[in-house]
Short mmCIF file of C-alpha atoms and ligand atoms in Angstrom, two decimals:
data_model
loop_
_atom_site.label_atom_id
_atom_site.label_comp_id
_atom_site.label_asym_id
_atom_site.label_seq_id
_atom_site.Cartn_x
_atom_site.Cartn_y
_atom_site.Cartn_z
CA MET A 1 1.45 26.45 121.66
CA SER A 2 1.09 29.08 124.37
CA LEU A 3 2.50 32.58 123.85
CA GLY A 4 4.88 31.98 126.76
CA ALA A 5 6.56 29.17 124.89
CA MET A 6 6.75 31.10 121.63
CA ILE A 7 8.59 34.19 122.89
CA ARG A 8 11.42 34.19 125.40
CA ILE A 9 13.45 37.02 126.90
CA GLY A 10 17.10 36.78 127.95
CA LEU A 11 19.35 38.98 130.07
CA GLY A 12 23.14 39.05 130.09
CA ARG A 13 25.64 41.07 132.06
CA ASP A 14 29.43 41.15 132.18
CA LEU A 15 32.23 43.28 133.59
CA HIS A 16 35.93 43.22 132.81
CA ARG A 17 38.85 45.07 134.35
CA LEU A 18 40.57 47.56 132.07
CA VAL A 19 44.35 47.23 131.91
CA CYS A 20 47.20 48.60 129.81
CA GLY A 21 48.50 46.48 126.96
CA ARG A 22 45.16 44.93 125.99
CA ALA A 23 42.83 45.81 123.10
CA PHE A 24 39.52 47.46 123.98
CA LEU A 25 37.02 45.24 122.18
CA LEU A 26 33.28 45.84 121.97
CA GLY A 27 31.11 43.62 119.84
CA GLY A 28 34.12 42.45 117.86
CA VAL A 29 35.29 46.00 117.12
CA VAL A 30 38.64 47.34 118.38
CA LEU A 31 38.15 50.84 119.80
CA PRO A 32 40.93 53.39 120.26
CA ALA A 33 41.61 53.48 124.01
CA ASP A 34 44.53 53.63 126.45
CA LYS A 35 43.43 50.42 128.16
CA GLY A 36 41.57 47.25 127.19
CA GLU A 37 39.72 44.40 128.83
CA ASP A 38 41.66 41.90 130.88
CA GLY A 39 40.40 38.35 130.69
CA HIS A 40 41.00 34.69 129.95
CA SER A 41 39.52 35.18 126.47
CA ASP A 42 40.02 38.33 124.40
CA GLY A 43 37.77 40.03 126.99
CA ASP A 44 35.05 41.40 124.71
CA VAL A 45 32.65 42.36 127.48
CA LEU A 46 29.76 43.20 125.14
CA ILE A 47 29.87 39.91 123.28
CA HIS A 48 30.02 38.04 126.60
CA ALA A 49 26.86 39.79 127.81
CA VAL A 50 25.15 39.08 124.48
CA ILE A 51 26.08 35.39 124.67
CA ASP A 52 24.57 35.09 128.15
CA ALA A 53 21.38 36.87 127.04
CA LEU A 54 20.97 34.53 124.07
CA LEU A 55 21.78 31.34 125.97
CA GLY A 56 19.57 32.39 128.89
CA ALA A 57 16.62 33.17 126.62
CA ALA A 58 16.93 29.73 125.04
CA GLY A 59 17.43 28.16 128.47
CA ILE A 60 20.46 26.19 127.34
CA GLY A 61 23.22 27.38 129.69
CA ASP A 62 25.59 30.27 130.14
CA ILE A 63 28.97 31.37 128.82
CA GLY A 64 30.91 29.90 131.75
CA GLN A 65 29.25 26.54 131.20
CA LEU A 66 29.85 26.38 127.45
CA PHE A 67 33.35 27.88 127.52
CA PRO A 68 34.81 27.30 131.02
CA PRO A 69 37.72 29.66 131.88
CA SER A 70 39.41 26.61 133.45
CA ASP A 71 39.61 25.02 129.99
CA PRO A 72 42.86 25.99 128.21
CA ALA A 73 40.97 25.63 124.90
CA TRP A 74 39.37 29.04 125.59
CA LYS A 75 42.56 30.88 126.59
CA ASP A 76 42.67 34.08 124.49
CA ALA A 77 39.58 32.79 122.70
CA CYS A 78 38.09 35.01 120.01
CA SER A 79 34.77 36.14 121.47
CA LYS A 80 33.34 36.50 117.96
CA GLU A 81 33.82 32.75 117.54
CA LEU A 82 32.22 32.09 120.95
CA LEU A 83 29.20 34.15 119.88
CA ARG A 84 28.88 32.30 116.58
CA ARG A 85 29.03 28.94 118.39
CA SER A 86 26.54 30.06 121.05
CA PHE A 87 24.03 31.38 118.53
CA GLU A 88 24.31 28.15 116.55
CA GLN A 89 23.21 26.32 119.73
CA VAL A 90 20.33 28.77 120.18
CA LYS A 91 19.18 28.21 116.60
CA LYS A 92 19.58 24.45 117.01
CA ALA A 93 17.29 24.68 120.05
CA GLY A 94 14.63 26.08 117.71
CA TYR A 95 14.84 29.84 118.22
CA ALA A 96 15.36 32.90 116.04
CA LEU A 97 16.38 36.35 117.26
CA VAL A 98 13.65 39.01 117.34
CA ASN A 99 15.87 41.79 118.68
CA LEU A 100 18.85 42.50 120.87
CA ASP A 101 19.43 45.66 122.93
CA CYS A 102 22.60 46.47 124.84
CA VAL A 103 24.09 49.04 127.22
CA VAL A 104 27.84 49.48 127.66
CA SER A 105 29.09 51.52 130.61
CA CYS A 106 32.60 52.98 130.51
CA GLU A 107 34.18 56.36 131.10
CA ALA A 108 36.09 56.41 127.81
CA PRO A 109 35.98 56.40 124.89
CA LYS A 110 32.58 57.86 124.01
CA LEU A 111 30.78 55.12 122.11
CA LEU A 112 28.41 57.09 119.89
CA PRO A 113 30.92 57.51 117.02
CA TYR A 114 31.42 53.74 116.97
CA ARG A 115 27.81 52.67 117.54
CA HIS A 116 27.00 51.92 113.92
CA THR A 117 30.17 49.87 113.49
CA ILE A 118 29.50 47.89 116.68
CA ARG A 119 25.85 47.26 115.71
CA ALA A 120 26.93 46.19 112.23
CA SER A 121 29.55 43.85 113.67
CA LEU A 122 27.11 42.15 116.05
CA ALA A 123 24.44 41.92 113.33
CA SER A 124 26.95 40.37 110.96
CA LEU A 125 28.09 37.81 113.56
CA LEU A 126 24.45 36.86 114.20
CA ASP A 127 23.52 37.07 110.50
CA VAL A 128 20.57 39.40 111.19
CA ASP A 129 19.60 42.89 109.98
CA ILE A 130 21.29 45.78 111.79
CA GLU A 131 17.81 47.07 112.79
CA MET A 132 17.52 44.07 115.10
CA VAL A 133 20.56 45.09 117.15
CA PHE A 134 20.98 48.23 119.22
CA VAL A 135 23.79 49.44 121.45
CA LYS A 136 23.90 52.41 123.83
CA GLY A 137 26.90 53.87 125.60
CA LYS A 138 26.74 55.33 129.12
CA THR A 139 29.26 56.63 131.60
CA ASN A 140 29.09 55.74 135.28
CA GLU A 141 29.24 59.40 136.33
CA GLY A 142 32.60 58.81 137.98
CA CYS A 143 31.16 56.27 140.43
CA ASP A 144 32.65 52.93 141.39
CA SER A 145 35.21 50.95 139.36
CA VAL A 146 33.56 51.75 136.02
CA GLY A 147 33.50 55.44 136.89
CA ALA A 148 37.16 55.31 137.86
CA GLY A 149 38.02 53.90 134.43
CA GLU A 150 39.13 50.61 135.98
CA ALA A 151 36.40 48.48 134.43
CA VAL A 152 33.84 48.29 131.64
CA GLU A 153 30.39 46.78 132.07
CA ALA A 154 27.89 45.52 129.51
CA LEU A 155 24.22 44.58 129.76
CA ALA A 156 22.28 42.85 127.01
CA VAL A 157 18.65 41.88 126.66
CA CYS A 158 17.27 39.83 123.80
CA LEU A 159 13.99 38.43 122.61
CA LEU A 160 13.83 35.06 120.89
CA GLU A 161 10.89 33.52 119.06
CA ARG A 162 10.37 29.84 118.48
CA VAL A 163 10.51 29.02 114.79
MG1 MG B 1 33.56 38.11 130.24
#
């Protein structure tokens, strides 16, 4: 088999509005914050980006296709469950995770104190070692909706290998 078929990269990106009265969830972890992600599901922007990276790398769809927002079944859906289901599909397609790297952009809170917990949560959901998952927090330097504290954005890139 050619190298190209053995190793596949995936990219995911998501953005959610931040509103009062919602939990601020990142990677299945509730962070202390004044506002949280709005959304049809629980709004976990990081998990949504990770799901799209994994599904894209495997070439088997995207989050909107697997869990359409128009379907009431996914109203207030637990993103942790969506990730578990998505990764099951990825594994069923014959792939294992090599590594996952993520960037979350928001003005507050600072993510460094929570990084280990978020990495551990994602690694646990994917049933991989924590060394295979990394997460970095950035601010948007006050620019645009993320910089104004009105939104949070997540990017995820993953590498899969055929097993
Ligand atoms: Mg989303």
